[in-house]
Short mmCIF file of C-alpha atoms and ligand atoms in Angstrom, two decimals:
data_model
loop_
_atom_site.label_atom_id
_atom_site.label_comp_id
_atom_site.label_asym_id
_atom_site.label_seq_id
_atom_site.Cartn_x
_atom_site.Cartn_y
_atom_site.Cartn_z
CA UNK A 1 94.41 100.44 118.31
CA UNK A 2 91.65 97.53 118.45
CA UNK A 3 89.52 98.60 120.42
CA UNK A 4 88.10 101.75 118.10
CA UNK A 5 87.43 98.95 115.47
CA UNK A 6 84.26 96.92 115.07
CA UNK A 7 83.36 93.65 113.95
CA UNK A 8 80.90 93.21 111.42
CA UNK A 9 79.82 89.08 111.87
CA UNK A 10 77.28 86.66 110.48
CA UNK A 11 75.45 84.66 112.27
CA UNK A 12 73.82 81.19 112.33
CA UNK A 13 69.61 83.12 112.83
CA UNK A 14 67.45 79.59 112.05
CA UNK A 15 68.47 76.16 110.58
CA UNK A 16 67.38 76.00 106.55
CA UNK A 17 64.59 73.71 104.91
CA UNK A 18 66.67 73.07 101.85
CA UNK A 19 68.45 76.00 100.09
CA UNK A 20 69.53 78.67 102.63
CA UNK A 21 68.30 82.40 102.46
CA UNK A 22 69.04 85.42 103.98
CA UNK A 23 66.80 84.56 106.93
CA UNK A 24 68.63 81.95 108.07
CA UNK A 25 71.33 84.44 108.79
CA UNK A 26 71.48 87.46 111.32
CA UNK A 27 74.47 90.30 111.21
CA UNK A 28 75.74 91.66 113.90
CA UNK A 29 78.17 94.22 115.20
CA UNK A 30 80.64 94.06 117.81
CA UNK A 31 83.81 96.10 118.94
CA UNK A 32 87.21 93.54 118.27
CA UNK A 33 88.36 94.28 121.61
CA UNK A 34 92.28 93.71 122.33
CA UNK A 35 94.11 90.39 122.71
CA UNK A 36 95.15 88.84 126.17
CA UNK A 37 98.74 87.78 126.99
CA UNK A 38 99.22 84.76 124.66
CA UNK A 39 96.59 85.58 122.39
CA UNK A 40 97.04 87.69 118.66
CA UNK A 41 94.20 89.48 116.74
CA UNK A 42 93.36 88.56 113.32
CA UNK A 43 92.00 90.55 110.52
CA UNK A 44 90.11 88.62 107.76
CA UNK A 45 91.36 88.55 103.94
CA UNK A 46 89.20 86.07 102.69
CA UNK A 47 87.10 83.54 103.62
CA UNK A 48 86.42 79.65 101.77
CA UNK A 49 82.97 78.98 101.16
CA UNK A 50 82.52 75.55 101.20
CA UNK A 51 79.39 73.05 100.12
CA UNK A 52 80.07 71.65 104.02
CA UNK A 53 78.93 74.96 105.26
CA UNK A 54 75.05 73.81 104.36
CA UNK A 55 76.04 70.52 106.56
CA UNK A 56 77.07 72.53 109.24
CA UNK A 57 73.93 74.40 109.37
CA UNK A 58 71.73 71.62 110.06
CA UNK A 59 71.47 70.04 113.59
CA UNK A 60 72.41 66.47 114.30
CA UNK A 61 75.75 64.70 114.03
CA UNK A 62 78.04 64.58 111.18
CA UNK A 63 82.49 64.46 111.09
CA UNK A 64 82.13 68.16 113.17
CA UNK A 65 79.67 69.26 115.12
CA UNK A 66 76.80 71.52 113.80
CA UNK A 67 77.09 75.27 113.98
CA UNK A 68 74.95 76.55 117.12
CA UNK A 69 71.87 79.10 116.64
CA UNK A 70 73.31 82.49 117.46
CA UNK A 71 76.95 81.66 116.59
CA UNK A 72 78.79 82.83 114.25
CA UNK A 73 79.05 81.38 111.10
CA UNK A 74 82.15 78.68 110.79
CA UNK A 75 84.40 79.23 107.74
CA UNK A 76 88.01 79.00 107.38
CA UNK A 77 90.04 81.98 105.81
CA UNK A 78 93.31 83.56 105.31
CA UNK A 79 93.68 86.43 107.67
CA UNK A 80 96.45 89.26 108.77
CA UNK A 81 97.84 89.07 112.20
CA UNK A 82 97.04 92.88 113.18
CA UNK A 83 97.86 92.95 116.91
CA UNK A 84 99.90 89.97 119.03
CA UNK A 85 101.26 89.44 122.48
CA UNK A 86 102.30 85.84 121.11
CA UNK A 87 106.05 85.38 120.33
CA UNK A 88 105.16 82.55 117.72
CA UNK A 89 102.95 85.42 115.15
CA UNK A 90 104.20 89.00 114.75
CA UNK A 91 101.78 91.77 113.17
CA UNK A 92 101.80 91.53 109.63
CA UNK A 93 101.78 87.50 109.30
CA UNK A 94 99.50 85.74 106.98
CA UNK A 95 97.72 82.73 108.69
CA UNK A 96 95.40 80.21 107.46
CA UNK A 97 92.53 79.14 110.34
CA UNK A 98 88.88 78.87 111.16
CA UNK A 99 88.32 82.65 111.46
CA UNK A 100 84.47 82.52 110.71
CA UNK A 101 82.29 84.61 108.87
CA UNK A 102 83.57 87.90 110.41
CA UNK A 103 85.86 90.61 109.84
CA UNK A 104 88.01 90.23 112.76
CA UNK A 105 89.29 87.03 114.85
CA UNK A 106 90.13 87.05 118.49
CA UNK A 107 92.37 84.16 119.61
CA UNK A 108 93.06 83.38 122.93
CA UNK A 109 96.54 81.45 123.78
CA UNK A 110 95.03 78.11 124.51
CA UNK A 111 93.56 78.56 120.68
CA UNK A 112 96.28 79.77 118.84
CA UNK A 113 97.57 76.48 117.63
CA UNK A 114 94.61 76.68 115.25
CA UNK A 115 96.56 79.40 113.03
CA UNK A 116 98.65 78.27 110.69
CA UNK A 117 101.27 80.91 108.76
CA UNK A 118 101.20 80.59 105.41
CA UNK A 119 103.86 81.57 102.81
CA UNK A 120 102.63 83.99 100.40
CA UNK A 121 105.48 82.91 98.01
CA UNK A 122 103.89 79.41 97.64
CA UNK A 123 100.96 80.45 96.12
CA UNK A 124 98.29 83.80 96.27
CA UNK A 125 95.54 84.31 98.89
CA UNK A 126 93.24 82.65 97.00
CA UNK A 127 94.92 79.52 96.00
CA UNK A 128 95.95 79.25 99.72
CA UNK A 129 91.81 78.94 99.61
CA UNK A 130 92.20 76.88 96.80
CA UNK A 131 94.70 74.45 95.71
CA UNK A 132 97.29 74.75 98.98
CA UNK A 133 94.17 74.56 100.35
CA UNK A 134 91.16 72.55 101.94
CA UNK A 135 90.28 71.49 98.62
CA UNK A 136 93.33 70.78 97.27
CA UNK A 137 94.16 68.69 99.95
CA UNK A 138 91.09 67.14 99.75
CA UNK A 139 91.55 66.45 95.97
CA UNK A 140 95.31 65.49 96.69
CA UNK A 141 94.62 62.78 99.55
CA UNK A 142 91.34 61.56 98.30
CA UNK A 143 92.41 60.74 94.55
CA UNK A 144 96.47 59.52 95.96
CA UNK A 145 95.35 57.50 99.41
CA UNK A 146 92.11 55.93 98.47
CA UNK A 147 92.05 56.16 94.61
CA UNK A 148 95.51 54.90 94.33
CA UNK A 149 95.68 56.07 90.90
CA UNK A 150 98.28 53.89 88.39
CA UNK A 151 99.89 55.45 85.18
CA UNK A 152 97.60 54.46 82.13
CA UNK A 153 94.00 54.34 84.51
CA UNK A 154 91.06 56.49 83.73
CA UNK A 155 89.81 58.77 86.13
CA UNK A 156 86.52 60.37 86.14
CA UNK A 157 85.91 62.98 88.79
CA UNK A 158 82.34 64.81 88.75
CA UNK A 159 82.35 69.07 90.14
CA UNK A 160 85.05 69.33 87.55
CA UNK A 161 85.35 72.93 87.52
CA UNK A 162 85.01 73.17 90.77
CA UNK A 163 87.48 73.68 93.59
CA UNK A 164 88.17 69.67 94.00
CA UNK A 165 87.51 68.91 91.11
CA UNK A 166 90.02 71.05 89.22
CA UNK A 167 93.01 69.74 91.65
CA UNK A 168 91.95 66.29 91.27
CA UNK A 169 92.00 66.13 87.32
CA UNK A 170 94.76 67.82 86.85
CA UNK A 171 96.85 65.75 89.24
CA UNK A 172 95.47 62.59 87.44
CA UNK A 173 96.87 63.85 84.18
CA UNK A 174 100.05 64.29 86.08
CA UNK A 175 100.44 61.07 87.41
CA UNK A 176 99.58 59.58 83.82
CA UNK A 177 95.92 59.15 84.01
CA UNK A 178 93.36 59.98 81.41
CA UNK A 179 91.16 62.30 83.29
CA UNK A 180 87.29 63.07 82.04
CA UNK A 181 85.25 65.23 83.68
CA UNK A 182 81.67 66.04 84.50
CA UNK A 183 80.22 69.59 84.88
CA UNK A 184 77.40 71.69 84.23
CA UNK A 185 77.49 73.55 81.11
CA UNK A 186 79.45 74.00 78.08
CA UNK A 187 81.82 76.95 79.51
CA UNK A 188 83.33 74.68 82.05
CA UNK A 189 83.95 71.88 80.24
CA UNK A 190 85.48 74.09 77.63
CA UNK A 191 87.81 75.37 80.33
CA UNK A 192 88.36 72.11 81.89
CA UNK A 193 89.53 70.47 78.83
CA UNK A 194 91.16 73.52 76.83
CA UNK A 195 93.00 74.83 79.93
CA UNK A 196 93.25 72.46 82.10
CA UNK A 197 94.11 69.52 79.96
CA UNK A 198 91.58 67.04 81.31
CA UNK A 199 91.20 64.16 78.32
CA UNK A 200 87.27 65.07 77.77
CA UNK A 201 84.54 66.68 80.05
CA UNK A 202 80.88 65.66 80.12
CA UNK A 203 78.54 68.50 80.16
CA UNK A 204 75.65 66.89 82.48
CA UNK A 205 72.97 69.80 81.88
CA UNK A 206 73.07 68.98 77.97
CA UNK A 207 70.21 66.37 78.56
CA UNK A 208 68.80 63.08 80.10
CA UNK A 209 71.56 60.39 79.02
CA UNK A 210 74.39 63.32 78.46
CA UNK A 211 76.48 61.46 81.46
CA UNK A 212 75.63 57.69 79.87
CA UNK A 213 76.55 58.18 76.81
CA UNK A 214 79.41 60.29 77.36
CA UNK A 215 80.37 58.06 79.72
CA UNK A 216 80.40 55.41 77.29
CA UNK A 217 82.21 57.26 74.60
CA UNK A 218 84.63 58.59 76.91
CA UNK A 219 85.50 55.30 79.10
CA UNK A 220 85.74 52.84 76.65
CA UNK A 221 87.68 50.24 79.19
CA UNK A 222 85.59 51.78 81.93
CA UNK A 223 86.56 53.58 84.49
CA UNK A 224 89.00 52.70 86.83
CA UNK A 225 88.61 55.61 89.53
CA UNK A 226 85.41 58.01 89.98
CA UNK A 227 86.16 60.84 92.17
CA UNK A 228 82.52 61.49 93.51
CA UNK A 229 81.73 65.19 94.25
CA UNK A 230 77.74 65.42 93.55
CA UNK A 231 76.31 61.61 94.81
CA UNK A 232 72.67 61.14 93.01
CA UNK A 233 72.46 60.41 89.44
CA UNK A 234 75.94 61.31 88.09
CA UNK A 235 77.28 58.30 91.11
CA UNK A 236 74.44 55.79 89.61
CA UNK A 237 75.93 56.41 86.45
CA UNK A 238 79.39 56.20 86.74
CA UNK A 239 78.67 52.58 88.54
CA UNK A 240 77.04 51.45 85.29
CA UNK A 241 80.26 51.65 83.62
CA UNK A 242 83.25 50.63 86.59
CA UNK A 243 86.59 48.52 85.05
CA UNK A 244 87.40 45.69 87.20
CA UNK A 245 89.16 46.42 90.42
CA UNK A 246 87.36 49.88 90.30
CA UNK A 247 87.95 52.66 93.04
CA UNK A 248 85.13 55.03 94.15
CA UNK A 249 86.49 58.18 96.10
CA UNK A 250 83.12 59.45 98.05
CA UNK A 251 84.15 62.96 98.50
CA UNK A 252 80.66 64.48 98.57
CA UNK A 253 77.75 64.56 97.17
CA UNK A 254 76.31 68.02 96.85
CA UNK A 255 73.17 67.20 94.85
CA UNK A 256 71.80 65.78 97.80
CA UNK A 257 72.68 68.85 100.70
CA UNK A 258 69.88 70.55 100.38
CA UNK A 259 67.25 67.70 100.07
CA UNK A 260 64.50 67.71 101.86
CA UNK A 261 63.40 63.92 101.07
CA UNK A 262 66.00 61.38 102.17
CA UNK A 263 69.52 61.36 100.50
CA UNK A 264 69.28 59.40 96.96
CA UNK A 265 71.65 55.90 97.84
CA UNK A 266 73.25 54.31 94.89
CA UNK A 267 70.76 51.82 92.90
CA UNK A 268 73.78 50.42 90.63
CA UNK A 269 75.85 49.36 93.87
CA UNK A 270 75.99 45.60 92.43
CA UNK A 271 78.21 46.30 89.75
CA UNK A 272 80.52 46.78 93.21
CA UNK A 273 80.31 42.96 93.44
CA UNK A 274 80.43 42.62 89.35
CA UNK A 275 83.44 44.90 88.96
CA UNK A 276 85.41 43.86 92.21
CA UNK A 277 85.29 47.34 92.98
CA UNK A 278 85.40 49.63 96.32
CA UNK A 279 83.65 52.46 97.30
CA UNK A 280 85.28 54.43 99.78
CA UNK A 281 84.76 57.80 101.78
CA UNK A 282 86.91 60.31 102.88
CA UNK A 283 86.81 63.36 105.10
CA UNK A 284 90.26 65.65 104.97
CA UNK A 285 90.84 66.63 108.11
CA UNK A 286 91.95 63.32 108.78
CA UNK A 287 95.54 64.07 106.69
CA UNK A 288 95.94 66.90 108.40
CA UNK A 289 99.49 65.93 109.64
CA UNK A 290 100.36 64.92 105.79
CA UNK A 291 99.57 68.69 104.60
CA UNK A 292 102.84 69.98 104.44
CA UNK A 293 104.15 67.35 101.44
CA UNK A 294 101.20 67.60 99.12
CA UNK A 295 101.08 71.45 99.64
CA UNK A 296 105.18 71.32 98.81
CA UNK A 297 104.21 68.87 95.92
CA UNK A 298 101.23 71.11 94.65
CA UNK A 299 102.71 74.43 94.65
CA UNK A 300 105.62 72.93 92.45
CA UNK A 301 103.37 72.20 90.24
CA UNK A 302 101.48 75.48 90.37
CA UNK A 303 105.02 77.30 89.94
CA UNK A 304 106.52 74.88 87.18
CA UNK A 305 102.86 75.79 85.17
CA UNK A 306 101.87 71.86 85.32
CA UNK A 307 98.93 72.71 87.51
CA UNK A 308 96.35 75.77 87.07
CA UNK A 309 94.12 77.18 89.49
CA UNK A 310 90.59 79.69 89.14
CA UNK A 311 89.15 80.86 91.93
CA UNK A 312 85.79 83.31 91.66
CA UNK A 313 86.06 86.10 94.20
CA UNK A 314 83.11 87.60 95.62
CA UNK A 315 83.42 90.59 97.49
CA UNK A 316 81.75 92.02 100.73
CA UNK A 317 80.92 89.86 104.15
CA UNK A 318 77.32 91.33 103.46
CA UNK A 319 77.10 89.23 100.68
CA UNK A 320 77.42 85.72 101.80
CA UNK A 321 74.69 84.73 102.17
CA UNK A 322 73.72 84.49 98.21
CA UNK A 323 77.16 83.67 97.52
CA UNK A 324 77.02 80.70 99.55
CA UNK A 325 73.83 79.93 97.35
CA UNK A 326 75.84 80.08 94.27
CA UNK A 327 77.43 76.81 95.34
CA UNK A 328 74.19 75.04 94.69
CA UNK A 329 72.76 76.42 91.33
CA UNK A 330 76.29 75.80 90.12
CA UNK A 331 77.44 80.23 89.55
CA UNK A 332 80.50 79.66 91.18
CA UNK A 333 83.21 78.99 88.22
CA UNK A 334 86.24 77.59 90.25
CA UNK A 335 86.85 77.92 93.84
CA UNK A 336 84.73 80.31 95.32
CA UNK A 337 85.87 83.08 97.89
CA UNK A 338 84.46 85.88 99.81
CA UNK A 339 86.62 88.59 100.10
CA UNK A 340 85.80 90.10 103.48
CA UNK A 341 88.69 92.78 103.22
CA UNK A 342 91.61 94.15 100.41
CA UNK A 343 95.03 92.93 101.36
P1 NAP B 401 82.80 73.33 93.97
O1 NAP B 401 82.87 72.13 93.09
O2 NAP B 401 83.79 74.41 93.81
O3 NAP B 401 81.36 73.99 93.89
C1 NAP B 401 80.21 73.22 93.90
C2 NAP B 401 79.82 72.77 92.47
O4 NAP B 401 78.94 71.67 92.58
C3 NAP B 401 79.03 73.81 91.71
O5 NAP B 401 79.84 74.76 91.08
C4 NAP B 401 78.28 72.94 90.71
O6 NAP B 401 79.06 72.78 89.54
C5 NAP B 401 78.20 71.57 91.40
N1 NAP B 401 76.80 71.24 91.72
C6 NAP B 401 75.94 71.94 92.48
N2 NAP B 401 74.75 71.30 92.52
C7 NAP B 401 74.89 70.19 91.76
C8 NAP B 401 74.01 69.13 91.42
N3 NAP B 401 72.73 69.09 91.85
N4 NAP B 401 74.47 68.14 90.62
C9 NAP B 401 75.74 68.17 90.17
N5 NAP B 401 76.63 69.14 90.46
C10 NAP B 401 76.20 70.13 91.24
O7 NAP B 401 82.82 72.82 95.48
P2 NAP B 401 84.04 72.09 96.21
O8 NAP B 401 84.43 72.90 97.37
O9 NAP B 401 85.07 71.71 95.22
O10 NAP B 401 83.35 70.76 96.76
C11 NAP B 401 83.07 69.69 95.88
C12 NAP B 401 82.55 68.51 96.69
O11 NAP B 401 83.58 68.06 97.55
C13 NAP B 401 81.36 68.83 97.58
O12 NAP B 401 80.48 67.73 97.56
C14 NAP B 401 81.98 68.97 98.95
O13 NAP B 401 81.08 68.72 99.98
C15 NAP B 401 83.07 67.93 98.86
N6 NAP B 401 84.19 68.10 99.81
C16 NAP B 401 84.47 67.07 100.63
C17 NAP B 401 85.53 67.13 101.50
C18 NAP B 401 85.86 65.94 102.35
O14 NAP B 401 86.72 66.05 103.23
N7 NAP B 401 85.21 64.80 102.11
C19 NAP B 401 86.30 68.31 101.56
C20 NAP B 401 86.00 69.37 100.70
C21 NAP B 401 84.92 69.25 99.82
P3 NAP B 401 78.36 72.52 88.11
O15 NAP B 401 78.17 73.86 87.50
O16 NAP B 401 79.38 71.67 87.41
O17 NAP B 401 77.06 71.83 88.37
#
C-alpha cells in the first residue's frame, strides 16, 4: 500500500544569519517506498519544535551534530506505525522517535531501536510532545538532579509558559517550593500563576527593571534555584539576587540563538563566589535511561490534576517554517507542535 503514497519533507536549503526564513528551507517530494525485512514504516502525527532546532541548523560542533545542507530537517515526533515486517511494532502502534520534518518515516532494522511505543493512556499526543516528553524530562531532570530542590526553597525558572518552563514550576510547587516565574507578557503570567499555581510570575516585557524589581519583591530571601531557559539579561539578573548555597540549572538560553554578535556571558558571575553558589548545565539526553520513572511520576500527576499541561498546535508541515519562528518572538503559548497529520 506504500508505495502509491508520497512524502512531502523539509529540508535543511542554506544555514541562517540569525532568525530563520523560508529560504533557509527547501520542500521536497518523494514516494515512502516499502519497508525491508526488519524495518516498519511510520506515519507522522506530530512533530516537537524545539528552540535546539536553530542550533542544529548552524554548522560547527555542539551535544549533536549539525543538520547537513540537503537533509531533512531533524525533529522528533509521535508517529503511527502504518506498515511493519518487525515483530517488536505492529501497524497501528504509537511511537515516539526522531521522525524529522516529514510526513512519513522509513526505518531500517539496524534503526529501529530509535522508536519508542508510547501509551496513549498516559497522556495525549501532544503531552507525549510535552510533559512525557523532551521537555518534561528536561524540566524533570534538570530542576531534581542538578537543582536539588528542598521543601521551603524558592525557585525561579525563566520561559515560564513555555514547554520547560511550565513542567519545571509546577513540579517545584509540588515538591514544596515557592515557584516565580518570568515570561513575556501579561497573558502568560496570568496563566502561569492563576492556572498553574506558580507563587508569582514576572512579566519581563513590562519595562527596563520589570525582572529587578520583581525579583526583589518576589525573592525576598533570594533565590535558591534559577532554572535558566533564556541566558542574557534575565541570567544577569537573577545572579544579582542568589541565597547562599544557590543552584543555577543552565538549560538554555534562547535569547542568544539567533545572535549574530557573540553569545552575551554572565557579568554578575561573582556573586557565584559571594553566594557559594553553582552554576551548572545540562543537556537531556543524558537521562535517557532514567525516562521511564519521571514519565511514571509525571503522568500521575497529570492524571491526579496536580500537574497541567498547554500545548499550541499548529497545523500543516508547509507551515514550519514560520512556526518554528514563533519560538523566538515568543507566539508560541505553551509547548508548541506541528501537526503534520489528524490521528
Ligand atoms: P518554550 O519556552 O516553549 O518556547 C520558547 C519561549 O522562549 C518563547 O515562547 C518565549 O517566551 C521565550 N523567548 C524567546 N525569545 C526570548 C528572549 N529573547 N528573551 C526571553 N525569552 C524569550 O521552549 P522550550 O522548548 O520550553 O525551551 C526552553 C529552553 O530550554 C530553550 O532555551 C531550550 O533551548 C532549552 N532546552 C534545553 C534542553 C537541554 O537538554 N538542555 C532541552 C530542551 C529545551 P516569552 O513569551 O515568555 O518570551
Amino acid at each position: 500500500m506504500s508505495s502509491n503514497l508520497s512524502n512531502h519533507q523539509v529540508r535543511l536549503a542554506k544555514r541562517p544569519e540569525g532568525l530563520a526564513t523560508r529560504d533557509n528551507w527547501q520542500f521536497t517530494t518523494e514516494p515512502v517506498g516499502e519497508p525491508a525485512e526488519g524495518g516498519v514504516l511510520v506515519k507522522t502525527l506530530s512533530l516537537s519544535l524545539d528552540p535546539a532546532m536553530r542550533g542544529w541548523m548552524n554548522e560547527g560542533k555542539s551535544y549533536i551534530a549539525p543538520v547537513e545542507i540537503g537533509a531533512v530537517m531533524r525533529a522528533g515526533g509521535v508517529g503511527r506505525v502504518v506498515a511493519s515486517r518487525n515483530p517488536g511494532f505492529a501497524v497501528g502502534d504509537t511511537v515516539y522517535g526522531t521522525l524529522g520534518v516529514q510526513e512519513y518515516l522509513l526505518v531500517a532494522q539496524e534503526q529501529v531501536k530509535g522508536l519508542a511505543k508510547i501509551d496513549l493512556r498516559a497522556g495525549s499526543i501532544t503531552q507525549w510532545l510535552n510533559v512525557l516528553g523532551m521537555p518534561g524530562m528536561t524540566g524533570y531532570f534538570g530542576l531534581m538532579d542538578v537543582g536539588q530542590p528542598k521543601a521551603g526553597e524558592t525557585v525561579v525558572v525563566s520561559g515560564a509558559a513555555g514547554a520547560v518552563g511550565q513542567t519545571v514550576g509546577q513540579l517545584a510547587k509540588i515538591k514544596g517550593c515557592r515557584a516565580i516565574g518570568i515570561a513575556g507578557g501579561q497573558a502568560k503570567c496570568d496563566w502561569v500563576v492563576k492556572e498553574l499555581g506558580f507563587d508569582a510570575c514576572i512579566d519581563y516585557k513590562a519595562g527596563p527593571s520589570a525582572v529587578r524589581d520583581g525579583l526583589k519583591t518576589h525573592c525576598p530571601k533570594g533565590i535558591d534555584i534559577y532554572f535558566d531557559n533564556v541566558g542574557g539579561e534575565i541570567l544577569d539578573a537573577a545572579l544579582a539576587r542568589l541565597a547562599r548555597g544557590a543552584r543555577i540549572v543552565i538549560c538554555g538560553a534562547i535569547s542568544q540563538y539567533n545572535n549574530t554578535t557573540p553569545v552575551q556571558g554572565p557579568k554578575n558571575y561573582l556573586s557565584l563566589l559571594v553566594h557559594r553558589a553553582r552554576m551548572q548545565g545540562m543537556v537531556v539526553f543524558d537521562y535517557a535511561d532514567r525516562y521511564p520513572v519521571a514519565i511514571a511520576e509525571l503522568s500521575g500527576y497529570l492524571k491526579d490534576g496536580r500537574m497541567k499541561s498547554r500545548e499550541d498546535v499548529v497545523e500543516g508541515i508547509d507551515t514550519f517554517p514560520e512556526a518554528l519562528t514563533r519560538l523566538f518572538t515568543g507566539e508560541n503559548f505553551g509547548k508548541l507542535v506541528l501537526q503534520v497529520a489528524k490521528d
